[in-house]
PDB file of C-alpha atoms in Angstrom:
ATOM      1  CA  MET L   1       0.000   0.000   0.000  1.00  0.00           C
ATOM      2  CA  LYS L   2       1.361   3.438  -0.927  1.00  0.00           C
ATOM      3  CA  PHE L   3      -0.092   6.831   0.001  1.00  0.00           C
ATOM      4  CA  VAL L   4       0.515   9.851  -2.234  1.00  0.00           C
ATOM      5  CA  PHE L   5      -0.076  13.505  -1.352  1.00  0.00           C
ATOM      6  CA  ASP L   6      -3.155  14.870  -3.099  1.00  0.00           C
ATOM      7  CA  HIS L   7      -3.993  18.283  -1.637  1.00  0.00           C
ATOM      8  CA  ASN L   8      -3.998  20.541   1.408  1.00  0.00           C
ATOM      9  CA  ASN L   9      -6.992  22.592   2.483  1.00  0.00           C
ATOM     10  CA  ILE L  10      -7.133  25.987   4.119  1.00  0.00           C
ATOM     11  CA  ASN L  11     -10.267  27.934   4.929  1.00  0.00           C
ATOM     12  CA  VAL L  12     -10.385  31.545   3.785  1.00  0.00           C
ATOM     13  CA  VAL L  13     -12.550  34.529   4.683  1.00  0.00           C
ATOM     14  CA  ASP L  14     -12.357  36.304   1.295  1.00  0.00           C
ATOM     15  CA  LEU L  15     -12.035  33.800  -1.545  1.00  0.00           C
ATOM     16  CA  ASP L  16     -11.203  36.318  -4.284  1.00  0.00           C
ATOM     17  CA  ARG L  17      -8.492  37.922  -2.155  1.00  0.00           C
ATOM     18  CA  ALA L  18      -6.988  34.498  -1.359  1.00  0.00           C
ATOM     19  CA  ILE L  19      -7.019  33.416  -5.021  1.00  0.00           C
ATOM     20  CA  SER L  20      -5.366  36.679  -6.016  1.00  0.00           C
ATOM     21  CA  PHE L  21      -2.675  36.302  -3.347  1.00  0.00           C
ATOM     22  CA  TYR L  22      -1.749  32.743  -4.328  1.00  0.00           C
ATOM     23  CA  LYS L  23      -1.733  33.727  -8.001  1.00  0.00           C
ATOM     24  CA  ASP L  24       0.423  36.835  -7.490  1.00  0.00           C
ATOM     25  CA  ALA L  25       2.757  35.508  -4.781  1.00  0.00           C
ATOM     26  CA  LEU L  26       3.261  31.922  -5.949  1.00  0.00           C
ATOM     27  CA  GLY L  27       1.996  31.715  -9.518  1.00  0.00           C
ATOM     28  CA  LEU L  28      -0.772  29.254  -8.664  1.00  0.00           C
ATOM     29  CA  MET L  29      -3.776  28.963 -10.962  1.00  0.00           C
ATOM     30  CA  GLU L  30      -7.357  27.942 -10.362  1.00  0.00           C
ATOM     31  CA  LYS L  31      -7.788  24.394 -11.641  1.00  0.00           C
ATOM     32  CA  ARG L  32     -11.416  23.794 -10.724  1.00  0.00           C
ATOM     33  CA  ARG L  33     -14.096  24.880  -8.299  1.00  0.00           C
ATOM     34  CA  LYS L  34     -17.092  23.379  -6.589  1.00  0.00           C
ATOM     35  CA  THR L  35     -19.999  25.496  -5.365  1.00  0.00           C
ATOM     36  CA  ALA L  36     -22.698  24.121  -3.073  1.00  0.00           C
ATOM     37  CA  SER L  37     -26.122  24.194  -4.681  1.00  0.00           C
ATOM     38  CA  ASP L  38     -27.407  26.276  -1.750  1.00  0.00           C
ATOM     39  CA  GLY L  39     -24.363  28.587  -1.788  1.00  0.00           C
ATOM     40  CA  ALA L  40     -23.140  27.364   1.617  1.00  0.00           C
ATOM     41  CA  PHE L  41     -19.561  26.900   0.420  1.00  0.00           C
ATOM     42  CA  VAL L  42     -17.208  27.372  -2.490  1.00  0.00           C
ATOM     43  CA  ILE L  43     -14.103  25.224  -2.877  1.00  0.00           C
ATOM     44  CA  VAL L  44     -11.364  26.267  -5.284  1.00  0.00           C
ATOM     45  CA  PHE L  45      -8.444  24.004  -6.153  1.00  0.00           C
ATOM     46  CA  MET L  46      -5.233  25.843  -7.024  1.00  0.00           C
ATOM     47  CA  THR L  47      -2.345  24.243  -8.919  1.00  0.00           C
ATOM     48  CA  ASP L  48       1.239  25.059  -9.790  1.00  0.00           C
ATOM     49  CA  ASP L  49       0.629  23.246 -13.107  1.00  0.00           C
ATOM     50  CA  VAL L  50       3.780  21.176 -12.508  1.00  0.00           C
ATOM     51  CA  SER L  51       3.077  18.809  -9.620  1.00  0.00           C
ATOM     52  CA  SER L  52      -0.129  16.908  -8.977  1.00  0.00           C
ATOM     53  CA  HIS L  53      -0.418  18.406  -5.475  1.00  0.00           C
ATOM     54  CA  GLU L  54      -3.190  21.012  -5.113  1.00  0.00           C
ATOM     55  CA  LEU L  55      -4.086  23.723  -2.629  1.00  0.00           C
ATOM     56  CA  GLU L  56      -7.781  23.668  -1.733  1.00  0.00           C
ATOM     57  CA  LEU L  57      -9.208  27.027  -0.669  1.00  0.00           C
ATOM     58  CA  THR L  58     -12.553  26.723   1.100  1.00  0.00           C
ATOM     59  CA  TRP L  59     -14.933  29.637   1.657  1.00  0.00           C
ATOM     60  CA  LEU L  60     -17.865  29.044   4.024  1.00  0.00           C
ATOM     61  CA  ARG L  61     -20.845  31.388   3.741  1.00  0.00           C
ATOM     62  CA  ASP L  62     -21.884  31.017   7.388  1.00  0.00           C
ATOM     63  CA  PHE L  63     -18.448  31.619   8.922  1.00  0.00           C
ATOM     64  CA  ASP L  64     -19.136  34.647  11.100  1.00  0.00           C
ATOM     65  CA  LYS L  65     -15.722  35.612  12.472  1.00  0.00           C
ATOM     66  CA  GLU L  66     -13.168  38.093  11.201  1.00  0.00           C
ATOM     67  CA  ARG L  67     -10.509  35.397  10.745  1.00  0.00           C
ATOM     68  CA  TYR L  68      -9.820  31.747  11.430  1.00  0.00           C
ATOM     69  CA  ASP L  69      -8.034  30.682  14.622  1.00  0.00           C
ATOM     70  CA  LEU L  70      -4.617  29.539  13.442  1.00  0.00           C
ATOM     71  CA  GLY L  71      -3.363  28.493  16.842  1.00  0.00           C
ATOM     72  CA  ASP L  72       0.301  29.337  17.248  1.00  0.00           C
ATOM     73  CA  GLU L  73       0.747  29.739  13.470  1.00  0.00           C
ATOM     74  CA  GLU L  74       3.053  26.726  13.342  1.00  0.00           C
ATOM     75  CA  PHE L  75       1.093  25.074  10.523  1.00  0.00           C
ATOM     76  CA  HIS L  76       2.441  26.128   7.138  1.00  0.00           C
ATOM     77  CA  LEU L  77       2.738  25.220   3.491  1.00  0.00           C
ATOM     78  CA  ALA L  78       6.152  25.074   1.822  1.00  0.00           C
ATOM     79  CA  PHE L  79       7.198  25.878  -1.741  1.00  0.00           C
ATOM     80  CA  ARG L  80      10.546  25.496  -3.492  1.00  0.00           C
ATOM     81  CA  VAL L  81      11.471  28.115  -6.063  1.00  0.00           C
ATOM     82  CA  ASP L  82      14.090  28.028  -8.805  1.00  0.00           C
ATOM     83  CA  ASP L  83      15.066  31.706  -8.351  1.00  0.00           C
ATOM     84  CA  PHE L  84      15.157  32.389  -4.616  1.00  0.00           C
ATOM     85  CA  GLU L  85      16.443  35.976  -4.964  1.00  0.00           C
ATOM     86  CA  ALA L  86      13.742  36.975  -7.481  1.00  0.00           C
ATOM     87  CA  ALA L  87      11.049  35.373  -5.299  1.00  0.00           C
ATOM     88  CA  HIS L  88      12.352  37.223  -2.240  1.00  0.00           C
ATOM     89  CA  ALA L  89      12.317  40.522  -4.162  1.00  0.00           C
ATOM     90  CA  LEU L  90       8.715  39.912  -5.293  1.00  0.00           C
ATOM     91  CA  HIS L  91       7.529  39.058  -1.790  1.00  0.00           C
ATOM     92  CA  GLU L  92       9.429  41.989  -0.313  1.00  0.00           C
ATOM     93  CA  LYS L  93       7.673  44.279  -2.811  1.00  0.00           C
ATOM     94  CA  MET L  94       4.324  42.702  -1.883  1.00  0.00           C
ATOM     95  CA  GLY L  95       5.101  43.305   1.816  1.00  0.00           C
ATOM     96  CA  CYS L  96       4.171  39.770   2.823  1.00  0.00           C
ATOM     97  CA  ILE L  97       7.461  38.493   4.306  1.00  0.00           C
ATOM     98  CA  VAL L  98       6.960  37.797   8.011  1.00  0.00           C
ATOM     99  CA  TYR L  99      10.074  35.856   8.986  1.00  0.00           C
ATOM    100  CA  GLU L 100      13.512  35.250   7.510  1.00  0.00           C
ATOM    101  CA  ASN L 101      16.388  32.951   8.422  1.00  0.00           C
ATOM    102  CA  PRO L 102      19.201  33.750   5.969  1.00  0.00           C
ATOM    103  CA  ASN L 103      21.506  31.163   7.588  1.00  0.00           C
ATOM    104  CA  MET L 104      19.040  28.430   6.666  1.00  0.00           C
ATOM    105  CA  GLY L 105      18.207  30.002   3.278  1.00  0.00           C
ATOM    106  CA  VAL L 106      14.513  30.223   4.081  1.00  0.00           C
ATOM    107  CA  TYR L 107      11.836  32.820   4.645  1.00  0.00           C
ATOM    108  CA  PHE L 108       8.101  32.848   5.276  1.00  0.00           C
ATOM    109  CA  ILE L 109       5.336  34.896   3.707  1.00  0.00           C
ATOM    110  CA  GLN L 110       1.853  35.364   5.145  1.00  0.00           C
ATOM    111  CA  ASP L 111      -1.357  35.158   3.143  1.00  0.00           C
ATOM    112  CA  PRO L 112      -4.381  37.436   3.726  1.00  0.00           C
ATOM    113  CA  ASP L 113      -5.898  34.944   6.193  1.00  0.00           C
ATOM    114  CA  GLY L 114      -2.748  34.699   8.293  1.00  0.00           C
ATOM    115  CA  TYR L 115      -1.430  31.373   6.997  1.00  0.00           C
ATOM    116  CA  TRP L 116       2.360  31.179   6.704  1.00  0.00           C
ATOM    117  CA  VAL L 117       4.034  29.857   3.562  1.00  0.00           C
ATOM    118  CA  GLU L 118       7.665  28.737   3.686  1.00  0.00           C
ATOM    119  CA  ILE L 119       9.821  29.634   0.690  1.00  0.00           C
ATOM    120  CA  LEU L 120      12.849  27.454  -0.021  1.00  0.00           C
ATOM    121  CA  GLY L 121      15.456  27.650  -2.762  1.00  0.00           C
ATOM    122  CA  LYS L 122      16.516  24.773  -4.964  1.00  0.00           C
ATOM    123  CA  LYS L 123      17.191  21.584  -3.086  1.00  0.00           C
ATOM    124  CA  LYS L 124      20.892  21.159  -2.350  1.00  0.00           C
ATOM    125  CA  PRO L 125      22.466  17.717  -2.298  1.00  0.00           C
ATOM    126  CA  THR L 126      22.703  16.737   1.356  1.00  0.00           C
ATOM    127  CA  THR L 127      22.351  13.804   3.666  1.00  0.00           C
ATOM    128  CA  GLU L 128      20.378  15.838   6.200  1.00  0.00           C
ATOM    129  CA  GLY L 129      16.706  16.903   6.260  1.00  0.00           C
ATOM    130  CA  ARG L 130      15.457  19.174   3.511  1.00  0.00           C
TER     131      ARG L 130
END
C-alpha cells in the first residue's frame, strides 16, 4: 500500500483575495471549483501546473468571524522556487514576508488569512533533512 499527497486545504474569509494572493505571490492557478447548490460553500483548487499536489481554498458562507483561529501559526505550506532571490524581491515588494532565516536560506510569507508559507530555494544535495 502506498499513500501519495493529493492536496492541502485551508479555509479563507475572502475567496477572491486568497485566489489573487496565491496567483500573485506563488503563480498558482485555479484548476477547478465546486460550489454548493445552496451557496453554503465554495471550494477552489489551485495548482502550480507542474506537480499533482493542489491547494484547496474553502470559503464558508456562514463563517461569522473576522478570521480563522490559526493556533500558534506553526502550521504552514512550503514551496521550493528556482530563483530564490527573485522570489524574495517579489515578496518583499508585496510586503508579505513575516520571517527570515538567511543562515538556513529560508523565509516565510503570510497570506491574507494569516497562513504562513515557507519559501525554499533549490534543493541542495545533502544527507540531512530538507
